């Protein structure tokens, strides 16, 4: 495989993610629509489903905020294209910005100048994990500004309880109300360091909807937060209704004895993510 | 009690028409809408303060908090995706903008705060929610890009776009001219509920 082919695959991944919402997310939104009792809530969810269809058919971005492109990469140390990966990623992002097209969301924080191509300092966000072997799996998460602005970190006291954490997360979901475009998917990172808590919270968004954490206590906490958030009545777009969150995913990291960081990251209903797996021998797979 | 059927409004929207609208009603818009995001709000207010003439007439106009994806083609500008952005970012600017511009309708998402609700009551303006994230749907109602201003200076998302729209909606009246604010009411109720569940 050459640089150009790798670039093309990543371009396809970006285009797919931005225009075609994963079926599991669509199915959860449909379920939410069927549950909804309020006229406004139903209308909003119907429009959202209509929007998803239009974007799929016309291959246009689901949302005009095509987000910050966040790549989670697991690359084998012997992946034959390892020296070309970064270049292919950047070329693909630039091409996607022009051709999908994407909105350029890369603004210099000092001069306020937009680079125009979605490339800048630290952006696109690339998280690289080196694994064994010759394969490479690239996961893309596109996350808009409205939901990203509703991120939150709190350094808890290690003697604080899981109930305190639950209260913090639920109160935050209610306080964020309609701003992150509910019904949302909420990622929570408990433990690690301050930055890790937010990072694992973001990674938690990538777990398939409806799947619970393998640890019983964590899984129970997830269910309790989902139930409380949906009982709040914030509803679709904060205009009231039964579904405020489509799911809540918690990930845990080991913490320093003195620290208990908790990170909360919210993703709008337009949960745009996808994967491509490139094998060392050149085979390509598009996992769900 | 909010009405279930959608009410179609033509732009410019007469202030008298707004009287019959209540928070929770659903409307659609035919005619012209103007995009105003953070920077365009600031710039317009500066224009008004300096008594400079704006490039567009906002009397009884409909504005939308929106930064579209547009592409210039041989036939002119084409809009790919154009849903609303989070309105709350404009909260500290909206009251001044309403006072100077005499607009009638604001379209956004996520709701707005007390100062906008107060201005809506004082100057007879309604704030409506378009379903957030539905950029492709919004674009499907945009029939034409009539004009664009401040593009060079502010960039594509922040520029002032002028769209001709047909049946643009659904728009849910979130703040009415009596200043009733639906998202605030729901948030207050949600907080009460949650505090009764978690002690």
Short mmCIF file of C-alpha atoms in Angstrom, two decimals:
data_model
loop_
_atom_site.label_atom_id
_atom_site.label_comp_id
_atom_site.label_asym_id
_atom_site.label_seq_id
_atom_site.Cartn_x
_atom_site.Cartn_y
_atom_site.Cartn_z
CA UNK A 1 0.00 0.00 0.00
CA UNK A 2 1.22 3.44 -0.91
CA UNK A 3 0.81 6.82 0.77
CA UNK A 4 -1.94 7.79 -1.69
CA UNK A 5 -4.01 4.68 -0.93
CA UNK A 6 -3.67 5.15 2.82
CA UNK A 7 -4.68 8.78 2.42
CA UNK A 8 -7.73 7.74 0.38
CA UNK A 9 -8.82 5.25 3.08
CA UNK A 10 -8.61 7.90 5.79
CA UNK A 11 -10.51 10.33 3.55
CA UNK A 12 -13.24 7.69 3.12
CA UNK A 13 -13.34 7.23 6.90
CA UNK A 14 -13.79 10.98 7.48
CA UNK A 15 -16.49 11.23 4.81
CA UNK A 16 -18.37 8.23 6.17
CA UNK A 17 -18.21 9.47 9.76
CA UNK A 18 -19.39 12.99 8.88
CA UNK A 19 -22.27 11.99 6.61
CA UNK A 20 -23.48 8.60 7.82
CA UNK A 21 -24.42 8.11 11.47
CA UNK A 22 -23.77 4.58 12.86
CA UNK A 23 -26.90 2.43 12.70
CA UNK A 24 -26.82 1.68 16.44
CA UNK A 25 -27.08 5.42 17.19
CA UNK A 26 -29.94 5.85 14.72
CA UNK A 27 -31.74 2.91 16.29
CA UNK A 28 -31.43 4.45 19.79
CA UNK A 29 -32.82 7.77 18.48
CA UNK A 30 -35.77 5.87 16.92
CA UNK A 31 -36.45 4.18 20.24
CA UNK A 32 -36.33 7.58 21.96
CA UNK A 33 -38.82 8.97 19.44
CA UNK A 34 -41.24 6.11 20.11
CA UNK A 35 -40.97 6.66 23.88
CA UNK A 36 -41.52 10.40 23.66
CA UNK A 37 -44.86 11.78 24.80
CA UNK A 38 -44.48 15.56 24.31
CA UNK A 39 -45.34 17.07 20.90
CA UNK A 40 -42.15 19.14 20.80
CA UNK A 41 -39.94 16.22 21.85
CA UNK A 42 -41.46 13.98 19.18
CA UNK A 43 -41.14 16.69 16.54
CA UNK A 44 -37.47 17.28 17.36
CA UNK A 45 -36.58 13.60 17.21
CA UNK A 46 -38.54 13.15 13.95
CA UNK A 47 -36.61 16.08 12.43
CA UNK A 48 -33.32 14.63 13.65
CA UNK A 49 -34.14 11.29 11.98
CA UNK A 50 -35.14 13.09 8.80
CA UNK A 51 -31.85 14.98 8.92
CA UNK A 52 -29.88 11.73 9.29
CA UNK A 53 -31.63 10.35 6.18
CA UNK A 54 -30.96 13.48 4.11
CA UNK A 55 -27.28 13.48 5.11
CA UNK A 56 -26.96 9.78 4.18
CA UNK A 57 -28.65 10.16 0.82
CA UNK A 58 -27.02 13.41 -0.26
CA UNK A 59 -23.67 12.61 1.40
CA UNK A 60 -23.73 15.98 3.13
CA UNK A 61 -22.42 16.57 6.66
CA UNK A 62 -25.02 15.64 9.29
CA UNK A 63 -24.21 18.84 11.19
CA UNK A 64 -22.59 22.04 9.92
CA UNK A 65 -20.24 21.79 12.88
CA UNK A 66 -18.14 18.94 11.53
CA UNK A 67 -16.22 19.12 14.79
CA UNK A 68 -12.67 18.61 15.90
CA UNK A 69 -11.35 15.50 14.20
CA UNK A 70 -10.06 13.17 16.89
CA UNK A 71 -8.14 10.08 15.79
CA UNK A 72 -7.53 7.19 18.18
CA UNK A 73 -4.92 4.98 16.56
CA UNK A 74 -3.68 1.56 17.58
CA UNK A 75 -0.69 0.88 15.41
CA UNK A 76 1.43 -2.27 15.39
CA UNK A 77 5.13 -1.52 15.83
CA UNK A 78 5.76 -3.33 12.55
CA UNK A 79 2.94 -1.74 10.54
CA UNK A 80 4.59 -1.30 7.11
CA UNK A 81 3.19 2.22 6.57
CA UNK A 82 4.10 3.62 9.99
CA UNK A 83 6.37 6.30 8.54
CA UNK A 84 3.59 7.46 6.19
CA UNK A 85 0.70 7.49 8.63
CA UNK A 86 0.98 11.08 9.90
CA UNK A 87 1.38 12.49 6.41
CA UNK A 88 -1.56 10.44 5.11
CA UNK A 89 -3.73 11.66 8.00
CA UNK A 90 -2.95 15.32 7.41
CA UNK A 91 -3.41 15.01 3.63
CA UNK A 92 -6.74 13.25 4.16
CA UNK A 93 -7.96 15.94 6.58
CA UNK A 94 -7.06 18.69 4.13
CA UNK A 95 -8.73 16.89 1.23
CA UNK A 96 -11.87 16.15 3.29
CA UNK A 97 -12.12 19.81 4.29
CA UNK A 98 -12.22 20.78 0.61
CA UNK A 99 -14.20 17.91 -0.81
CA UNK A 100 -16.75 16.59 1.70
CA UNK A 101 -16.68 19.60 2.49
CA UNK A 102 -16.03 20.14 6.20
CA UNK A 103 -16.15 23.43 8.04
CA UNK A 104 -12.69 24.53 9.04
CA UNK A 105 -12.67 24.55 12.84
CA UNK A 106 -9.04 25.46 13.52
CA UNK A 107 -8.66 28.93 14.94
CA UNK A 108 -5.43 30.37 16.39
CA UNK A 109 -6.40 31.30 19.98
CA UNK A 110 -4.22 34.43 19.96
CA UNK A 111 -4.76 35.92 16.50
CA UNK A 112 -8.22 34.33 15.93
CA UNK A 113 -7.11 33.38 12.41
CA UNK A 114 -8.68 30.22 11.00
CA UNK A 115 -6.13 28.03 9.15
CA UNK A 116 -8.89 27.04 6.72
CA UNK A 117 -7.86 23.39 6.41
CA UNK A 118 -8.60 21.85 9.83
CA UNK A 119 -4.88 21.55 10.52
CA UNK A 120 -3.10 23.49 13.25
CA UNK A 121 -1.12 23.11 16.47
CA UNK A 122 -2.04 19.73 18.03
CA UNK A 123 -5.01 19.53 15.61
CA UNK A 124 -6.25 17.12 14.29
CA UNK A 125 -6.10 15.40 17.66
CA UNK A 126 -4.06 12.22 17.28
CA UNK A 127 -3.88 9.68 20.07
CA UNK A 128 -1.38 6.98 19.19
CA UNK A 129 -1.01 3.69 20.98
CA UNK A 130 1.73 1.34 19.84
CA UNK A 131 0.75 -2.32 19.85
CA UNK A 132 2.42 -5.53 18.73
CA UNK A 133 2.23 -6.79 15.18
CA UNK A 134 1.71 -5.36 11.71
CA UNK A 135 -1.88 -4.06 11.75
CA UNK A 136 -3.28 -0.59 12.32
CA UNK A 137 -6.74 0.39 13.52
CA UNK A 138 -7.85 3.99 13.12
CA UNK A 139 -10.93 5.23 14.99
CA UNK A 140 -12.28 8.67 14.22
CA UNK A 141 -14.50 10.68 16.55
CA UNK A 142 -15.92 13.97 15.23
CA UNK A 143 -17.01 16.18 18.09
CA UNK A 144 -18.66 19.57 17.76
CA UNK A 145 -17.96 22.70 19.82
CA UNK A 146 -21.38 22.82 21.47
CA UNK A 147 -20.92 19.49 23.19
CA UNK A 148 -17.19 19.97 23.81
CA UNK A 149 -17.94 23.20 25.69
CA UNK A 150 -19.92 21.12 28.18
CA UNK A 151 -16.86 19.13 29.32
CA UNK A 152 -16.11 19.20 33.03
CA UNK A 153 -13.36 18.12 35.39
CA UNK A 154 -13.50 17.89 39.15
CA UNK A 155 -10.73 16.80 41.46
CA UNK A 156 -12.59 14.90 44.16
CA UNK A 157 -11.27 14.11 47.57
CA UNK A 158 -10.38 10.38 47.75
CA UNK A 159 -12.71 10.01 50.72
CA UNK A 160 -15.67 11.22 48.63
CA UNK A 161 -18.12 8.47 47.69
CA UNK A 162 -19.44 7.09 44.41
CA UNK A 163 -22.73 8.78 45.34
CA UNK A 164 -20.92 12.12 45.36
CA UNK A 165 -19.60 11.36 41.87
CA UNK A 166 -23.05 10.31 40.69
CA UNK A 167 -24.55 13.55 41.97
CA UNK A 168 -21.81 15.59 40.26
CA UNK A 169 -22.40 13.91 36.89
CA UNK A 170 -26.20 14.13 37.02
CA UNK A 171 -26.14 17.77 38.15
CA UNK A 172 -23.79 18.56 35.30
CA UNK A 173 -26.09 16.92 32.74
CA UNK A 174 -28.99 19.01 34.08
CA UNK A 175 -26.94 22.21 34.18
CA UNK A 176 -25.78 21.65 30.57
CA UNK A 177 -29.50 21.25 29.69
CA UNK A 178 -30.14 21.87 25.96
CA UNK A 179 -26.69 23.21 25.13
CA UNK A 180 -24.87 19.98 24.14
CA UNK A 181 -27.78 18.94 21.82
CA UNK A 182 -29.49 16.22 23.86
CA UNK A 183 -30.25 13.37 23.80
CA UNK A 184 -26.52 13.02 24.45
CA UNK A 185 -24.03 10.25 25.04
CA UNK A 186 -22.07 10.95 28.21
CA UNK A 187 -18.54 9.69 28.84
CA UNK A 188 -17.22 9.69 32.40
CA UNK A 189 -13.62 9.04 33.38
CA UNK A 190 -13.05 8.18 37.02
CA UNK A 191 -9.47 8.15 38.25
CA UNK A 192 -6.15 8.53 36.44
CA UNK A 193 -4.68 12.03 36.42
CA UNK A 194 -6.61 15.23 35.63
CA UNK A 195 -5.94 15.00 31.88
CA UNK A 196 -6.37 11.22 31.83
CA UNK A 197 -9.80 11.46 33.48
CA UNK A 198 -11.02 13.59 30.57
CA UNK A 199 -9.22 11.47 27.99
CA UNK A 200 -10.68 8.17 29.16
CA UNK A 201 -14.08 9.89 29.39
CA UNK A 202 -13.73 10.78 25.71
CA UNK A 203 -12.58 7.27 24.83
CA UNK A 204 -15.57 5.86 26.75
CA UNK A 205 -17.83 7.48 24.12
CA UNK A 206 -16.53 4.92 21.63
CA UNK A 207 -18.03 1.94 23.45
CA UNK A 208 -21.11 0.63 21.55
CA UNK A 209 -24.37 2.10 22.85
CA UNK A 210 -26.17 -0.12 25.33
CA UNK A 211 -23.01 -1.99 26.34
CA UNK A 212 -22.31 -1.85 30.08
CA UNK A 213 -18.94 -1.72 31.81
CA UNK A 214 -17.57 -5.18 32.72
CA UNK A 215 -17.26 -4.23 36.41
CA UNK A 216 -20.55 -4.70 38.27
CA UNK A 217 -20.24 -1.61 40.48
CA UNK A 218 -19.33 0.60 37.54
CA UNK A 219 -22.11 -0.85 35.41
CA UNK A 220 -24.61 -0.15 38.23
CA UNK A 221 -23.39 3.43 38.49
CA UNK A 222 -23.87 3.85 34.72
CA UNK A 223 -27.44 2.60 34.95
CA UNK A 224 -28.25 4.88 37.90
CA UNK A 225 -26.92 7.96 36.09
CA UNK A 226 -28.90 7.08 32.94
CA UNK A 227 -32.08 6.68 34.96
CA UNK A 228 -31.67 9.94 36.89
CA UNK A 229 -30.66 11.96 33.82
CA UNK A 230 -33.73 10.76 31.94
CA UNK A 231 -36.00 11.37 34.93
CA UNK A 232 -34.83 15.01 34.97
CA UNK A 233 -37.13 15.80 32.05
CA UNK A 234 -34.57 17.99 30.22
CA UNK A 235 -35.44 16.04 27.07
CA UNK A 236 -34.52 16.50 23.40
CA UNK A 237 -32.80 19.88 22.87
CA UNK A 238 -33.68 20.85 26.45
CA UNK A 239 -37.32 21.45 25.54
CA UNK A 240 -38.64 18.73 27.82
CA UNK A 241 -39.24 15.02 27.41
CA UNK A 242 -38.31 11.52 28.40
CA UNK A 243 -34.87 11.09 26.83
CA UNK A 244 -32.01 13.33 27.94
CA UNK A 245 -29.21 10.78 27.46
CA UNK A 246 -28.95 7.90 24.99
CA UNK A 247 -26.25 6.30 27.12
CA UNK A 248 -23.65 6.89 29.83
CA UNK A 249 -20.28 5.14 29.63
CA UNK A 250 -17.82 5.16 32.52
CA UNK A 251 -14.17 4.18 32.24
CA UNK A 252 -11.87 3.86 35.20
CA UNK A 253 -8.15 4.50 35.64
CA UNK A 254 -5.88 3.91 38.62
CA UNK A 255 -5.41 7.05 40.64
CA UNK A 256 -2.75 8.59 42.86
CA UNK A 257 -3.53 7.94 46.56
CA UNK A 258 -4.16 11.66 47.06
CA UNK A 259 -6.28 12.27 43.95
CA UNK A 260 -9.68 11.29 42.61
CA UNK A 261 -10.20 13.13 39.34
CA UNK A 262 -13.52 12.77 37.52
CA UNK A 263 -13.89 13.94 33.92
CA UNK A 264 -17.20 14.30 32.11
CA UNK A 265 -17.38 14.58 28.33
CA UNK A 266 -20.65 14.97 26.46
CA UNK A 267 -21.35 14.03 22.87
CA UNK A 268 -24.39 15.32 20.99
CA UNK A 269 -26.98 12.93 19.49
CA UNK A 270 -24.97 13.20 16.25
CA UNK A 271 -22.46 10.72 17.63
CA UNK A 272 -20.15 10.58 14.63
CA UNK A 273 -17.54 7.90 14.87
CA UNK A 274 -16.15 5.04 12.81
CA UNK A 275 -13.22 2.73 12.31
CA UNK A 276 -10.97 1.36 9.60
CA UNK A 277 -8.55 -1.50 10.12
CA UNK A 278 -5.56 -1.87 7.84
CA UNK A 279 -3.70 -5.15 7.96
CA UNK A 280 0.03 -5.47 7.44
CA UNK A 281 -0.58 -7.36 4.20
CA UNK A 282 -2.71 -4.54 2.78
CA UNK A 283 -6.17 -5.96 3.50
CA UNK A 284 -8.69 -3.40 4.69
CA UNK A 285 -11.65 -3.93 7.00
CA UNK A 286 -14.42 -1.54 8.06
CA UNK A 287 -15.50 -2.80 11.48
CA UNK A 288 -18.86 -1.67 12.82
CA UNK B 1 -51.87 25.82 25.78
CA UNK B 2 -49.40 25.41 22.93
CA UNK B 3 -50.84 24.68 19.51
CA UNK B 4 -49.81 21.47 17.78
CA UNK B 5 -50.07 22.54 14.14
CA UNK B 6 -47.26 24.53 12.53
CA UNK B 7 -47.84 28.20 11.74
CA UNK B 8 -46.20 29.52 8.56
CA UNK B 9 -44.75 33.04 8.79
CA UNK B 10 -43.56 35.22 5.91
CA UNK B 11 -40.59 37.58 6.35
CA UNK B 12 -40.35 40.35 7.34
CA UNK B 13 -42.45 39.29 10.34
CA UNK B 14 -44.84 41.91 11.63
CA UNK B 15 -44.60 42.37 15.42
CA UNK B 16 -48.40 42.03 15.67
CA UNK B 17 -48.17 38.48 14.28
CA UNK B 18 -45.91 37.53 17.18
CA UNK B 19 -48.63 38.26 19.73
CA UNK B 20 -50.50 35.06 18.94
CA UNK B 21 -47.40 32.92 19.47
CA UNK B 22 -46.85 31.14 22.77
CA UNK B 23 -43.86 29.24 24.10
CA UNK B 24 -44.19 25.67 22.79
CA UNK B 25 -45.86 26.63 19.49
CA UNK B 26 -44.32 25.40 16.25
CA UNK B 27 -43.68 27.70 13.32
CA UNK B 28 -42.00 27.66 9.90
CA UNK B 29 -40.49 30.54 7.97
CA UNK B 30 -40.77 31.57 4.32
CA UNK B 31 -38.59 34.35 2.95
CA UNK B 32 -35.24 35.77 4.00
CA UNK B 33 -33.10 34.85 7.01
CA UNK B 34 -29.77 36.34 8.09
CA UNK B 35 -27.00 34.45 9.90
CA UNK B 36 -25.49 36.14 12.93
CA UNK B 37 -22.94 34.39 15.12
CA UNK B 38 -20.67 35.74 17.87
CA UNK B 39 -18.48 38.01 15.72
CA UNK B 40 -21.29 39.27 13.48
CA UNK B 41 -23.27 40.27 16.59
CA UNK B 42 -20.28 42.25 17.88
CA UNK B 43 -19.68 43.87 14.53
CA UNK B 44 -23.32 44.83 14.01
CA UNK B 45 -23.52 46.41 17.48
CA UNK B 46 -20.37 48.43 16.69
CA UNK B 47 -22.00 49.60 13.45
CA UNK B 48 -25.12 50.72 15.32
CA UNK B 49 -23.10 52.49 18.01
CA UNK B 50 -21.14 54.40 15.39
CA UNK B 51 -24.32 55.10 13.44
CA UNK B 52 -22.87 53.28 10.42
CA UNK B 53 -25.33 51.68 8.02
CA UNK B 54 -25.48 47.87 8.08
CA UNK B 55 -25.29 46.13 4.68
CA UNK B 56 -28.70 44.52 5.36
CA UNK B 57 -32.11 45.74 6.55
CA UNK B 58 -32.96 44.02 9.82
CA UNK B 59 -36.26 45.73 10.50
CA UNK B 60 -38.72 42.95 11.54
CA UNK B 61 -36.15 40.46 10.24
CA UNK B 62 -35.47 36.82 11.12
CA UNK B 63 -31.93 35.98 12.19
CA UNK B 64 -30.32 32.61 12.86
CA UNK B 65 -27.35 31.76 15.08
CA UNK B 66 -25.55 29.72 12.45
CA UNK B 67 -22.14 29.16 10.86
CA UNK B 68 -22.81 27.25 7.64
CA UNK B 69 -20.65 25.06 5.42
CA UNK B 70 -20.70 26.79 2.05
CA UNK B 71 -18.83 26.19 -1.18
CA UNK B 72 -18.52 28.53 -4.13
CA UNK B 73 -19.54 26.88 -7.40
CA UNK B 74 -20.03 28.17 -10.96
CA UNK B 75 -23.71 28.74 -10.16
CA UNK B 76 -22.88 30.70 -7.02
CA UNK B 77 -22.70 29.71 -3.37
CA UNK B 78 -23.98 26.29 -2.39
CA UNK B 79 -24.91 25.51 1.23
CA UNK B 80 -24.05 22.00 2.41
CA UNK B 81 -25.04 22.14 6.06
CA UNK B 82 -26.50 25.02 8.06
CA UNK B 83 -28.10 24.21 11.40
CA UNK B 84 -28.05 26.48 14.45
CA UNK B 85 -25.14 26.90 16.85
CA UNK B 86 -25.41 27.14 20.68
CA UNK B 87 -27.32 30.39 21.26
CA UNK B 88 -26.14 30.91 24.83
CA UNK B 89 -22.79 32.19 23.53
CA UNK B 90 -24.66 35.23 22.18
CA UNK B 91 -26.46 35.87 25.50
CA UNK B 92 -24.37 38.85 26.56
CA UNK B 93 -24.77 40.50 23.14
CA UNK B 94 -28.37 39.70 22.25
CA UNK B 95 -30.14 42.35 24.31
CA UNK B 96 -28.13 45.15 22.66
CA UNK B 97 -28.55 43.58 19.24
CA UNK B 98 -32.34 43.34 19.68
CA UNK B 99 -32.57 46.93 20.93
CA UNK B 100 -30.70 48.40 17.94
CA UNK B 101 -31.91 46.14 15.13
CA UNK B 102 -35.68 45.82 15.71
CA UNK B 103 -35.61 42.17 14.57
CA UNK B 104 -38.68 39.97 15.10
CA UNK B 105 -37.45 36.37 15.29
CA UNK B 106 -34.24 34.72 16.50
CA UNK B 107 -33.53 31.10 15.54
CA UNK B 108 -30.98 29.10 17.51
CA UNK B 109 -30.64 26.08 19.74
CA UNK B 110 -30.05 25.24 23.38
CA UNK B 111 -32.09 28.15 24.75
CA UNK B 112 -31.17 31.63 25.99
CA UNK B 113 -31.04 33.38 29.34
CA UNK B 114 -32.75 36.02 31.38
CA UNK B 115 -31.40 39.09 29.63
CA UNK B 116 -32.58 37.87 26.21
CA UNK B 117 -35.98 36.89 27.64
CA UNK B 118 -36.30 40.40 29.10
CA UNK B 119 -35.40 41.97 25.75
CA UNK B 120 -37.88 39.68 23.95
CA UNK B 121 -40.62 40.99 26.23
CA UNK B 122 -39.61 44.62 25.93
CA UNK B 123 -39.06 44.71 22.17
CA UNK B 124 -41.54 42.02 21.03
CA UNK B 125 -39.20 39.33 19.76
CA UNK B 126 -39.55 35.54 19.80
CA UNK B 127 -36.67 33.11 20.15
CA UNK B 128 -37.16 29.74 18.45
CA UNK B 129 -35.31 26.44 18.56
CA UNK B 130 -34.43 24.58 15.39
CA UNK B 131 -33.42 20.96 16.19
CA UNK B 132 -29.67 21.23 16.88
CA UNK B 133 -27.28 19.23 14.75
CA UNK B 134 -29.76 19.01 11.89
CA UNK B 135 -27.54 20.87 9.42
CA UNK B 136 -28.41 18.80 6.35
CA UNK B 137 -32.14 19.23 7.02
CA UNK B 138 -31.73 22.99 7.45
CA UNK B 139 -29.76 23.20 4.19
CA UNK B 140 -32.59 21.42 2.37
CA UNK B 141 -34.89 24.40 3.11
CA UNK B 142 -32.37 26.97 1.87
CA UNK B 143 -33.33 27.73 -1.71
CA UNK B 144 -30.72 30.34 -2.48
CA UNK B 145 -27.80 32.28 -1.04
CA UNK B 146 -28.89 35.84 -1.73
CA UNK B 147 -25.75 37.49 -0.43
CA UNK B 148 -22.82 37.24 1.91
CA UNK B 149 -21.06 40.04 3.81
CA UNK B 150 -17.90 40.26 5.95
CA UNK B 151 -16.70 36.92 4.52
CA UNK B 152 -13.09 37.97 4.05
CA UNK B 153 -12.84 39.54 7.48
CA UNK B 154 -14.76 37.06 9.63
CA UNK B 155 -14.36 33.76 7.73
CA UNK B 156 -17.01 31.31 6.53
CA UNK B 157 -18.73 30.37 9.80
CA UNK B 158 -18.82 33.91 11.21
CA UNK B 159 -19.77 35.82 8.04
CA UNK B 160 -23.22 37.37 7.55
CA UNK B 161 -25.06 35.10 5.12
CA UNK B 162 -28.39 36.01 3.58
CA UNK B 163 -30.52 32.96 2.73
CA UNK B 164 -33.78 32.61 0.90
CA UNK B 165 -35.70 29.86 2.67
CA UNK B 166 -38.88 27.90 2.12
CA UNK B 167 -40.76 26.20 4.97
CA UNK B 168 -37.73 26.56 7.24
CA UNK B 169 -38.45 24.55 10.38
CA UNK B 170 -39.64 23.05 12.57
CA UNK B 171 -39.09 26.03 14.85
CA UNK B 172 -40.29 25.69 18.41
CA UNK B 173 -41.10 28.97 20.14
CA UNK B 174 -38.83 28.83 23.19
CA UNK B 175 -39.13 32.44 24.41
CA UNK B 176 -42.34 34.30 23.54
CA UNK B 177 -43.03 38.03 23.60
CA UNK B 178 -44.37 37.74 27.13
CA UNK B 179 -40.85 36.64 28.07
CA UNK B 180 -41.86 33.10 28.95
CA UNK B 181 -38.70 31.00 28.65
CA UNK B 182 -39.33 27.29 28.06
CA UNK B 183 -35.77 25.95 28.43
CA UNK B 184 -35.34 27.87 31.72
CA UNK B 185 -38.64 26.53 33.08
CA UNK B 186 -37.66 22.98 32.17
CA UNK B 187 -34.22 23.37 33.72
CA UNK B 188 -35.64 24.71 37.00
CA UNK B 189 -38.09 21.81 37.16
CA UNK B 190 -35.33 19.31 36.34
CA UNK B 191 -33.19 20.64 39.20
CA UNK B 192 -36.09 20.32 41.63
CA UNK B 193 -36.76 16.76 40.48
CA UNK B 194 -33.13 15.71 40.73
CA UNK B 195 -32.69 17.19 44.20
CA UNK B 196 -35.71 15.19 45.37
CA UNK B 197 -34.10 11.97 44.02
CA UNK B 198 -30.54 12.53 45.26
CA UNK B 199 -30.22 13.93 48.73
#
